[in-house]
Amino acid sequence: MYQELLTGLLNGDIRSLARCISLVENEAAGYESILEQLPGNNHTKVVGVTGPPGAGKSTLVNALITSLLEADKSVAIIAVDPSSPFNFGALLGDRIRMGQHFNHPKVFIRSMASRGALGGLSPKIIEVSDLVKAAGFDYLFIETVGVGQSEVEVAGVADTTVVVVVPEAGDEIQTMKAGLMEIADIFVVNKADREQADIFAKNLRLLAHTKHQPGGWEIPVIKSVAIQNTGITDIIHAVDAHHKAVTGQHQRQLILLADRAYQLIQHKRMKDINKQLLMSEIQQLLEQNSFNLYRYINESSCFTQRGKEGKEA
Amino acid sequence: MYQELLTGLLNGDIRSLARCISLVENEAAGYESILEQLPGNNHTKVVGVTGPPGAGKSTLVNALITSLLEADKSVAIIAVDPSSPFNFGALLGDRIRMGQHFNHPKVFIRSMASRGALGGLSPKIIEVSDLVKAAGFDYLFIETVGVGQSEVEVAGVADTTVVVVVPEAGDEIQTMKAGLMEIADIFVVNKADREQADIFAKNLRLLAHTKHQPGGWEIPVIKSVAIQNTGITDIIHAVDAHHKAVTGQHQRQLILLADRAYQLIQHKRMKDINKQLLMSEIQQLLEQNSFNLYRYINESSCFTQRGKEGKEA
């Protein structure tokens, strides 16, 4: 099934890739066979680009694409949209800006929703990344927009995580950065033509220095003005250097893979839950004056065989 | 099993509550029977308190406790710690500050870790909340520290979510607030003795006004200086008003409950996964030159019967 499509994908055909992604996103019949036939090895550098809204991530990614295309590299971008309707405006602007590369034969751009209606983050990002990798792109950028969990979770999919920040003042910065510090392999201080940029970058460097990374990687802090194409080459060099540094870091790869496997298993095990039925059963419960959620979960008819067997004896 | 303990819990005995929580956290044999015997109804107002680090959440919760105790209310606090080692310093300070209430007979304070080592957020927070509610507290505050997903997920457990922010300047505020806007039922602008506080609160009010809440609830923006006990009564009034407004909002309750049920089911279904074994199998895979994660997941011996049956035909 899908043999022709798979052959196209492995030859780097963009239309085949797009179709494979759609099949996987929609969980079309037999989509798993595509994933199970993907080769395990490839050279794609998977780069997560994250940071607070307004840091200029899309402009930066855009500048990175331009620079990489000049070096004759192929680039794929997965833009992870927050599910919040509040960010549509900002998003639209981003996509439009990135539009200049939409028709380039060596560029592939795809948007994905960060989460489903009910339940956790879509493991589809892992699956789609693997499809892109199989298509043989040199770089895959996964850009997450927004506040929330997406930036943390993208760190589990990417080989290298770039955290984009802008120069700020204020006493909550230090603590705020601690959350991003955990996931950053590279810091980019964008909009570095702002006044406080030097002090900010210096402080960030001091903070970054306190974090000991496995394999002795020192988190670089790179200043950029994405809109003027400043600092872009430095970022690409840092990405390449990091990729080289972590390749063969067994422990890191192990944790990343185990985490991916866990997420995929979780998705698989929850697939048979009929969410509509769950909702309607909860609705019935609500109409009773008193009920117990834990008893419901053990007794519900909404779950298949598999769920039932999970019941404690 | 545990009948005596359960009776103690339902009578509001704090030692019984603490023991029940430990049993549930450690998944001691038979812990599920405790949860399955909890009554479905109770009057506890569950209030999530969240916001960026440095906003003064703990000081605020502390002031709220003092005020509620004066009104002869009983209060429980669950402090959700981020798993990041980076925040230990800040946390320690918080706990010490809240310590003044530690020995009060009408106060119950408990810390919980936000996530496990491998895999998603602990659904233990749902279970522990239900235990606290069964013990009959008037208020339960769930305080999340840190950047990341915890603030979003606490919104699924709490009846009312209070988002604490501090006056700031800068162009990324608007977008930043959008993420918090989604979950806020009440905004508190803490440290409101700062210069820009009035303009900030005004802008936030304009932003809050654009969000249509079900049932016509208008998100209030309340100024406070927690350290001076200013604005505390207003916050309590807003919490009470919100609780009254959403009680009986069928649709909201339905979504909250369905989400809780889904999380509990997910946890149940993933319990049998031996994470050690998963890690060691992935380790073996890594030693091969090429492998496919999707095939591994279908074929692994690491999962029990239940996992196997989940396999697609």
Short mmCIF file of C-alpha atoms in Angstrom, two decimals, chain B:
data_model
loop_
_atom_site.label_atom_id
_atom_site.label_comp_id
_atom_site.label_asym_id
_atom_site.label_seq_id
_atom_site.Cartn_x
_atom_site.Cartn_y
_atom_site.Cartn_z
CA MET B 1 -9.82 -1.39 52.83
CA TYR B 2 -8.88 1.99 54.25
CA GLN B 3 -12.42 2.44 55.65
CA GLU B 4 -11.24 4.12 58.82
CA LEU B 5 -9.01 6.45 56.87
CA LEU B 6 -11.83 7.33 54.52
CA THR B 7 -14.15 8.09 57.42
CA GLY B 8 -11.50 10.36 58.88
CA LEU B 9 -11.06 12.09 55.52
CA LEU B 10 -14.78 12.70 55.11
CA ASN B 11 -14.87 14.16 58.61
CA GLY B 12 -12.20 16.64 57.61
CA ASP B 13 -9.41 15.08 59.64
CA ILE B 14 -6.18 16.54 58.30
CA ARG B 15 -3.99 13.59 59.22
CA SER B 16 -6.30 11.21 57.36
CA LEU B 17 -6.22 13.53 54.38
CA ALA B 18 -2.42 13.63 54.39
CA ARG B 19 -2.28 9.82 54.54
CA CYS B 20 -4.80 9.41 51.74
CA ILE B 21 -2.76 11.78 49.58
CA SER B 22 0.40 9.77 50.23
CA LEU B 23 -1.35 6.52 49.33
CA VAL B 24 -2.66 8.03 46.11
CA GLU B 25 0.64 9.68 45.18
CA ASN B 26 2.53 6.43 45.68
CA GLU B 27 -0.22 4.34 44.11
CA ALA B 28 -0.17 2.06 47.13
CA ALA B 29 -2.16 -1.15 46.77
CA GLY B 30 -5.88 -0.46 46.85
CA TYR B 31 -5.54 3.32 46.56
CA GLU B 32 -8.15 3.34 43.84
CA SER B 33 -10.81 2.15 46.24
CA ILE B 34 -10.36 5.38 48.20
CA LEU B 35 -10.98 7.47 45.11
CA GLU B 36 -13.95 5.36 44.07
CA GLN B 37 -15.67 5.96 47.38
CA LEU B 38 -15.42 9.73 47.37
CA PRO B 39 -18.74 11.55 47.30
CA GLY B 40 -19.46 13.37 44.07
CA ASN B 41 -20.70 16.59 45.53
CA ASN B 42 -19.11 19.21 47.70
CA HIS B 43 -18.88 22.91 48.13
CA THR B 44 -15.11 23.50 47.83
CA LYS B 45 -14.13 26.40 45.59
CA VAL B 46 -11.11 25.28 43.59
CA VAL B 47 -9.01 28.27 42.57
CA GLY B 48 -6.00 28.00 40.27
CA VAL B 49 -3.43 30.74 40.85
CA THR B 50 -0.93 31.14 38.07
CA GLY B 51 1.18 33.65 36.17
CA PRO B 52 4.79 34.37 35.29
CA PRO B 53 7.58 33.87 37.83
CA GLY B 54 8.21 36.91 39.96
CA ALA B 55 4.58 38.05 39.89
CA GLY B 56 4.26 37.44 43.62
CA LYS B 57 1.86 34.49 43.52
CA SER B 58 2.96 33.01 46.83
CA THR B 59 2.76 36.30 48.68
CA LEU B 60 -0.69 36.76 47.24
CA VAL B 61 -1.88 33.29 48.23
CA ASN B 62 -0.46 33.94 51.67
CA ALA B 63 -2.49 37.14 51.98
CA LEU B 64 -5.59 35.35 50.73
CA ILE B 65 -5.19 32.66 53.38
CA THR B 66 -4.83 35.26 56.15
CA SER B 67 -7.95 37.03 54.99
CA LEU B 68 -10.00 33.84 54.63
CA LEU B 69 -8.94 32.58 58.06
CA GLU B 70 -10.16 35.83 59.55
CA ALA B 71 -13.55 35.03 57.99
CA ASP B 72 -13.35 31.58 59.64
CA LYS B 73 -12.95 29.70 56.36
CA SER B 74 -10.82 26.57 55.92
CA VAL B 75 -8.21 26.67 53.18
CA ALA B 76 -6.10 24.07 51.40
CA ILE B 77 -3.16 24.87 49.15
CA ILE B 78 -1.53 22.61 46.59
CA ALA B 79 1.72 24.11 45.38
CA VAL B 80 2.71 22.57 42.07
CA ASP B 81 6.47 22.60 41.71
CA PRO B 82 8.02 22.65 38.31
CA SER B 83 10.29 19.69 37.91
CA SER B 84 13.09 21.93 36.76
CA PRO B 85 16.03 22.02 39.11
CA PHE B 86 16.54 25.63 38.08
CA ASN B 87 13.70 26.90 40.23
CA PHE B 88 14.59 25.31 43.52
CA GLY B 89 15.94 28.50 44.99
CA ALA B 90 12.82 30.51 44.29
CA LEU B 91 10.61 27.71 45.49
CA LEU B 92 12.34 27.34 48.77
CA GLY B 93 11.78 31.02 49.44
CA ASP B 94 8.11 30.66 48.59
CA ARG B 95 7.56 27.77 50.91
CA ILE B 96 9.32 29.52 53.75
CA ARG B 97 7.18 32.59 53.28
CA MET B 98 4.00 30.53 53.30
CA GLY B 99 5.23 28.79 56.40
CA GLN B 100 3.46 31.16 58.78
CA HIS B 101 0.24 29.27 58.15
CA PHE B 102 1.72 25.80 58.27
CA ASN B 103 0.49 24.95 61.74
CA HIS B 104 -2.95 26.52 61.61
CA PRO B 105 -5.66 23.86 62.14
CA LYS B 106 -7.81 25.19 59.30
CA VAL B 107 -4.99 25.24 56.77
CA PHE B 108 -3.61 22.35 54.74
CA ILE B 109 -0.53 22.86 52.54
CA ARG B 110 0.97 20.30 50.19
CA SER B 111 3.60 20.46 47.47
CA MET B 112 3.42 18.31 44.35
CA ALA B 113 5.78 17.80 41.42
CA SER B 114 4.33 18.91 38.11
CA ARG B 115 5.56 16.03 36.00
CA GLY B 116 7.21 12.67 36.06
CA ALA B 117 10.61 11.88 34.63
CA LEU B 118 9.35 10.51 31.33
CA GLY B 119 5.91 11.35 30.04
CA GLY B 120 3.24 13.94 30.65
CA LEU B 121 1.89 15.93 33.54
CA SER B 122 0.87 13.96 36.53
CA PRO B 123 -2.89 13.39 36.75
CA LYS B 124 -2.20 13.05 40.44
CA ILE B 125 -3.19 16.69 40.78
CA ILE B 126 -6.74 15.78 39.82
CA GLU B 127 -6.82 12.91 42.30
CA VAL B 128 -5.31 14.93 45.14
CA SER B 129 -7.76 17.79 44.47
CA ASP B 130 -10.64 15.36 44.79
CA LEU B 131 -9.30 14.15 48.14
CA VAL B 132 -9.01 17.73 49.41
CA LYS B 133 -12.54 18.46 48.24
CA ALA B 134 -13.86 15.38 50.01
CA ALA B 135 -12.29 16.66 53.23
CA GLY B 136 -14.65 19.61 52.94
CA PHE B 137 -12.35 22.63 52.72
CA ASP B 138 -14.04 25.90 51.85
CA TYR B 139 -11.29 26.88 49.40
CA LEU B 140 -8.58 24.99 47.57
CA PHE B 141 -5.84 27.06 45.95
CA ILE B 142 -3.69 25.34 43.37
CA GLU B 143 -0.61 27.43 42.80
CA THR B 144 1.60 26.77 39.81
CA VAL B 145 5.06 28.20 39.65
CA GLY B 146 7.00 28.78 36.51
CA VAL B 147 6.78 29.10 32.80
CA GLY B 148 5.48 26.19 30.83
CA GLN B 149 2.48 24.00 30.62
CA SER B 150 1.47 23.77 34.24
CA GLU B 151 -0.49 27.01 34.13
CA VAL B 152 -2.55 25.83 31.21
CA GLU B 153 -3.26 22.45 32.67
CA VAL B 154 -4.25 23.77 36.08
CA ALA B 155 -7.08 25.54 34.29
CA GLY B 156 -8.56 22.11 33.68
CA VAL B 157 -8.66 21.28 37.38
CA ALA B 158 -9.73 24.61 38.85
CA ASP B 159 -13.24 26.04 38.88
CA THR B 160 -11.77 29.54 38.79
CA THR B 161 -8.38 30.52 37.39
CA VAL B 162 -6.69 33.63 38.74
CA VAL B 163 -3.85 34.92 36.58
CA VAL B 164 -1.38 37.11 38.45
CA VAL B 165 0.69 39.58 36.45
CA VAL B 166 2.86 42.60 37.22
CA PRO B 167 2.88 45.97 35.46
CA GLU B 168 5.33 45.95 32.59
CA ALA B 169 6.10 47.90 29.49
CA GLY B 170 7.10 46.65 26.07
CA ASP B 171 5.48 45.58 22.84
CA GLU B 172 5.40 41.89 23.49
CA ILE B 173 3.06 42.19 26.43
CA GLN B 174 -0.09 42.19 24.32
CA THR B 175 0.70 38.91 22.63
CA MET B 176 2.09 37.40 25.79
CA LYS B 177 -1.14 38.11 27.61
CA ALA B 178 -3.13 36.40 24.89
CA GLY B 179 -1.85 33.04 26.09
CA LEU B 180 -2.89 33.80 29.65
CA MET B 181 -6.12 35.41 28.49
CA GLU B 182 -7.39 32.04 27.37
CA ILE B 183 -7.30 30.61 30.86
CA ALA B 184 -7.95 33.68 33.05
CA ASP B 185 -11.27 34.05 34.82
CA ILE B 186 -9.82 36.83 36.95
CA PHE B 187 -6.74 38.98 36.38
CA VAL B 188 -4.76 40.33 39.31
CA VAL B 189 -2.26 43.10 38.63
CA ASN B 190 0.03 42.65 41.60
CA LYS B 191 2.73 45.11 42.69
CA ALA B 192 0.27 47.77 41.63
CA ASP B 193 2.22 50.45 43.49
CA ARG B 194 4.57 50.49 40.52
CA GLU B 195 4.56 53.46 38.20
CA GLN B 196 2.96 52.03 35.09
CA ALA B 197 0.32 50.06 37.02
CA ASP B 198 -2.69 52.17 36.06
CA ILE B 199 -2.00 52.24 32.35
CA PHE B 200 -1.14 48.56 32.42
CA ALA B 201 -4.36 47.63 34.22
CA LYS B 202 -6.35 49.79 31.85
CA ASN B 203 -4.85 48.12 28.77
CA LEU B 204 -5.40 44.72 30.26
CA ARG B 205 -9.03 45.61 30.96
CA LEU B 206 -9.51 46.60 27.32
CA LEU B 207 -7.97 43.33 26.22
CA ALA B 208 -10.02 41.30 28.72
CA HIS B 209 -13.14 43.02 27.52
CA THR B 210 -12.71 41.61 24.00
CA LYS B 211 -12.97 38.08 25.30
CA HIS B 212 -16.51 36.79 25.46
CA GLN B 213 -16.86 34.31 28.25
CA PRO B 214 -19.72 31.83 28.37
CA GLY B 215 -22.49 32.96 30.68
CA GLY B 216 -21.58 36.60 30.18
CA TRP B 217 -18.80 36.62 32.80
CA GLU B 218 -16.66 39.74 32.39
CA ILE B 219 -13.06 39.05 33.37
CA PRO B 220 -12.28 41.52 36.16
CA VAL B 221 -8.85 43.13 36.43
CA ILE B 222 -8.02 43.70 40.09
CA LYS B 223 -5.06 45.73 41.34
CA SER B 224 -3.26 44.46 44.42
CA VAL B 225 -0.14 44.95 46.50
CA ALA B 226 -0.06 41.56 48.15
CA ILE B 227 2.79 42.42 50.47
CA GLN B 228 0.69 45.24 51.94
CA ASN B 229 -2.58 43.26 51.90
CA THR B 230 -4.11 45.67 49.39
CA GLY B 231 -6.79 44.37 47.05
CA ILE B 232 -7.10 41.00 48.77
CA THR B 233 -10.78 41.32 49.71
CA ASP B 234 -11.61 42.33 46.14
CA ILE B 235 -9.97 39.18 44.87
CA ILE B 236 -11.94 36.98 47.27
CA HIS B 237 -15.16 38.69 46.24
CA ALA B 238 -14.31 38.12 42.58
CA VAL B 239 -13.58 34.44 43.23
CA ASP B 240 -16.91 34.04 45.03
CA ALA B 241 -18.75 35.89 42.27
CA HIS B 242 -17.13 33.77 39.58
CA HIS B 243 -17.91 30.59 41.44
CA LYS B 244 -21.53 31.63 41.67
CA ALA B 245 -21.61 32.59 37.99
CA VAL B 246 -20.25 29.28 36.72
CA THR B 247 -22.12 26.99 39.10
CA GLY B 248 -24.75 25.36 36.95
CA GLN B 249 -23.00 26.28 33.70
CA HIS B 250 -23.56 22.92 32.23
CA GLN B 251 -21.33 23.23 29.17
CA ARG B 252 -18.32 24.42 31.13
CA GLN B 253 -18.63 21.65 33.71
CA LEU B 254 -19.03 19.11 30.95
CA ILE B 255 -15.80 20.11 29.24
CA LEU B 256 -13.86 20.24 32.51
CA LEU B 257 -15.09 16.81 33.57
CA ALA B 258 -14.53 15.20 30.17
CA ASP B 259 -10.99 16.56 30.19
CA ARG B 260 -10.36 15.19 33.67
CA ALA B 261 -11.79 11.81 32.72
CA TYR B 262 -9.58 11.71 29.62
CA GLN B 263 -6.46 12.45 31.63
CA LEU B 264 -7.28 9.82 34.22
CA ILE B 265 -7.92 7.20 31.52
CA GLN B 266 -4.64 8.09 29.85
CA HIS B 267 -2.74 7.61 33.07
CA LYS B 268 -4.47 4.29 33.69
CA ARG B 269 -3.59 3.00 30.27
CA MET B 270 0.06 3.95 30.47
CA LYS B 271 0.63 2.55 33.94
CA ASP B 272 1.75 -0.86 32.77
CA ILE B 273 4.59 0.50 30.69
CA ASN B 274 7.90 -0.48 32.13
CA LYS B 275 9.97 2.63 31.48
CA GLN B 276 13.23 0.97 32.45
CA LEU B 277 12.61 -1.76 29.91
CA LEU B 278 11.61 0.80 27.29
CA MET B 279 14.89 2.63 27.83
CA SER B 280 16.97 -0.53 27.62
CA GLU B 281 15.24 -1.64 24.43
CA ILE B 282 15.77 1.76 22.83
CA GLN B 283 19.40 1.47 23.89
CA GLN B 284 19.68 -1.79 21.98
CA LEU B 285 18.02 -0.19 18.95
CA LEU B 286 20.52 2.65 19.04
CA GLU B 287 23.36 0.18 18.79
CA GLN B 288 21.99 -1.03 15.48
CA ASN B 289 22.97 1.13 12.59
CA SER B 290 19.45 1.72 11.35
CA PHE B 291 16.09 1.22 12.96
CA ASN B 292 12.48 2.32 12.74
CA LEU B 293 10.70 3.55 15.85
CA TYR B 294 7.24 2.73 14.49
CA ARG B 295 8.11 -0.89 13.83
CA TYR B 296 9.64 -1.10 17.29
CA ILE B 297 6.46 0.15 18.91
CA ASN B 298 4.42 -2.49 17.15
CA GLU B 299 6.77 -5.33 17.88
CA SER B 300 8.25 -4.57 21.26
CA SER B 301 8.06 -7.14 24.00
CA CYS B 302 8.27 -4.37 26.54
CA PHE B 303 4.56 -3.81 26.62
CA THR B 304 2.06 -6.09 28.25
CA GLN B 305 -0.83 -7.89 26.64
CA ARG B 306 -2.83 -4.72 26.57
CA GLY B 307 -0.27 -2.87 24.51
CA LYS B 308 0.04 -5.75 22.09
CA GLU B 309 -3.66 -5.89 21.49
CA GLY B 310 -3.63 -2.26 20.59
CA LYS B 311 -1.62 -3.19 17.53
CA GLU B 312 -3.30 -2.50 14.23
CA ALA B 313 -4.28 -5.59 12.26
#
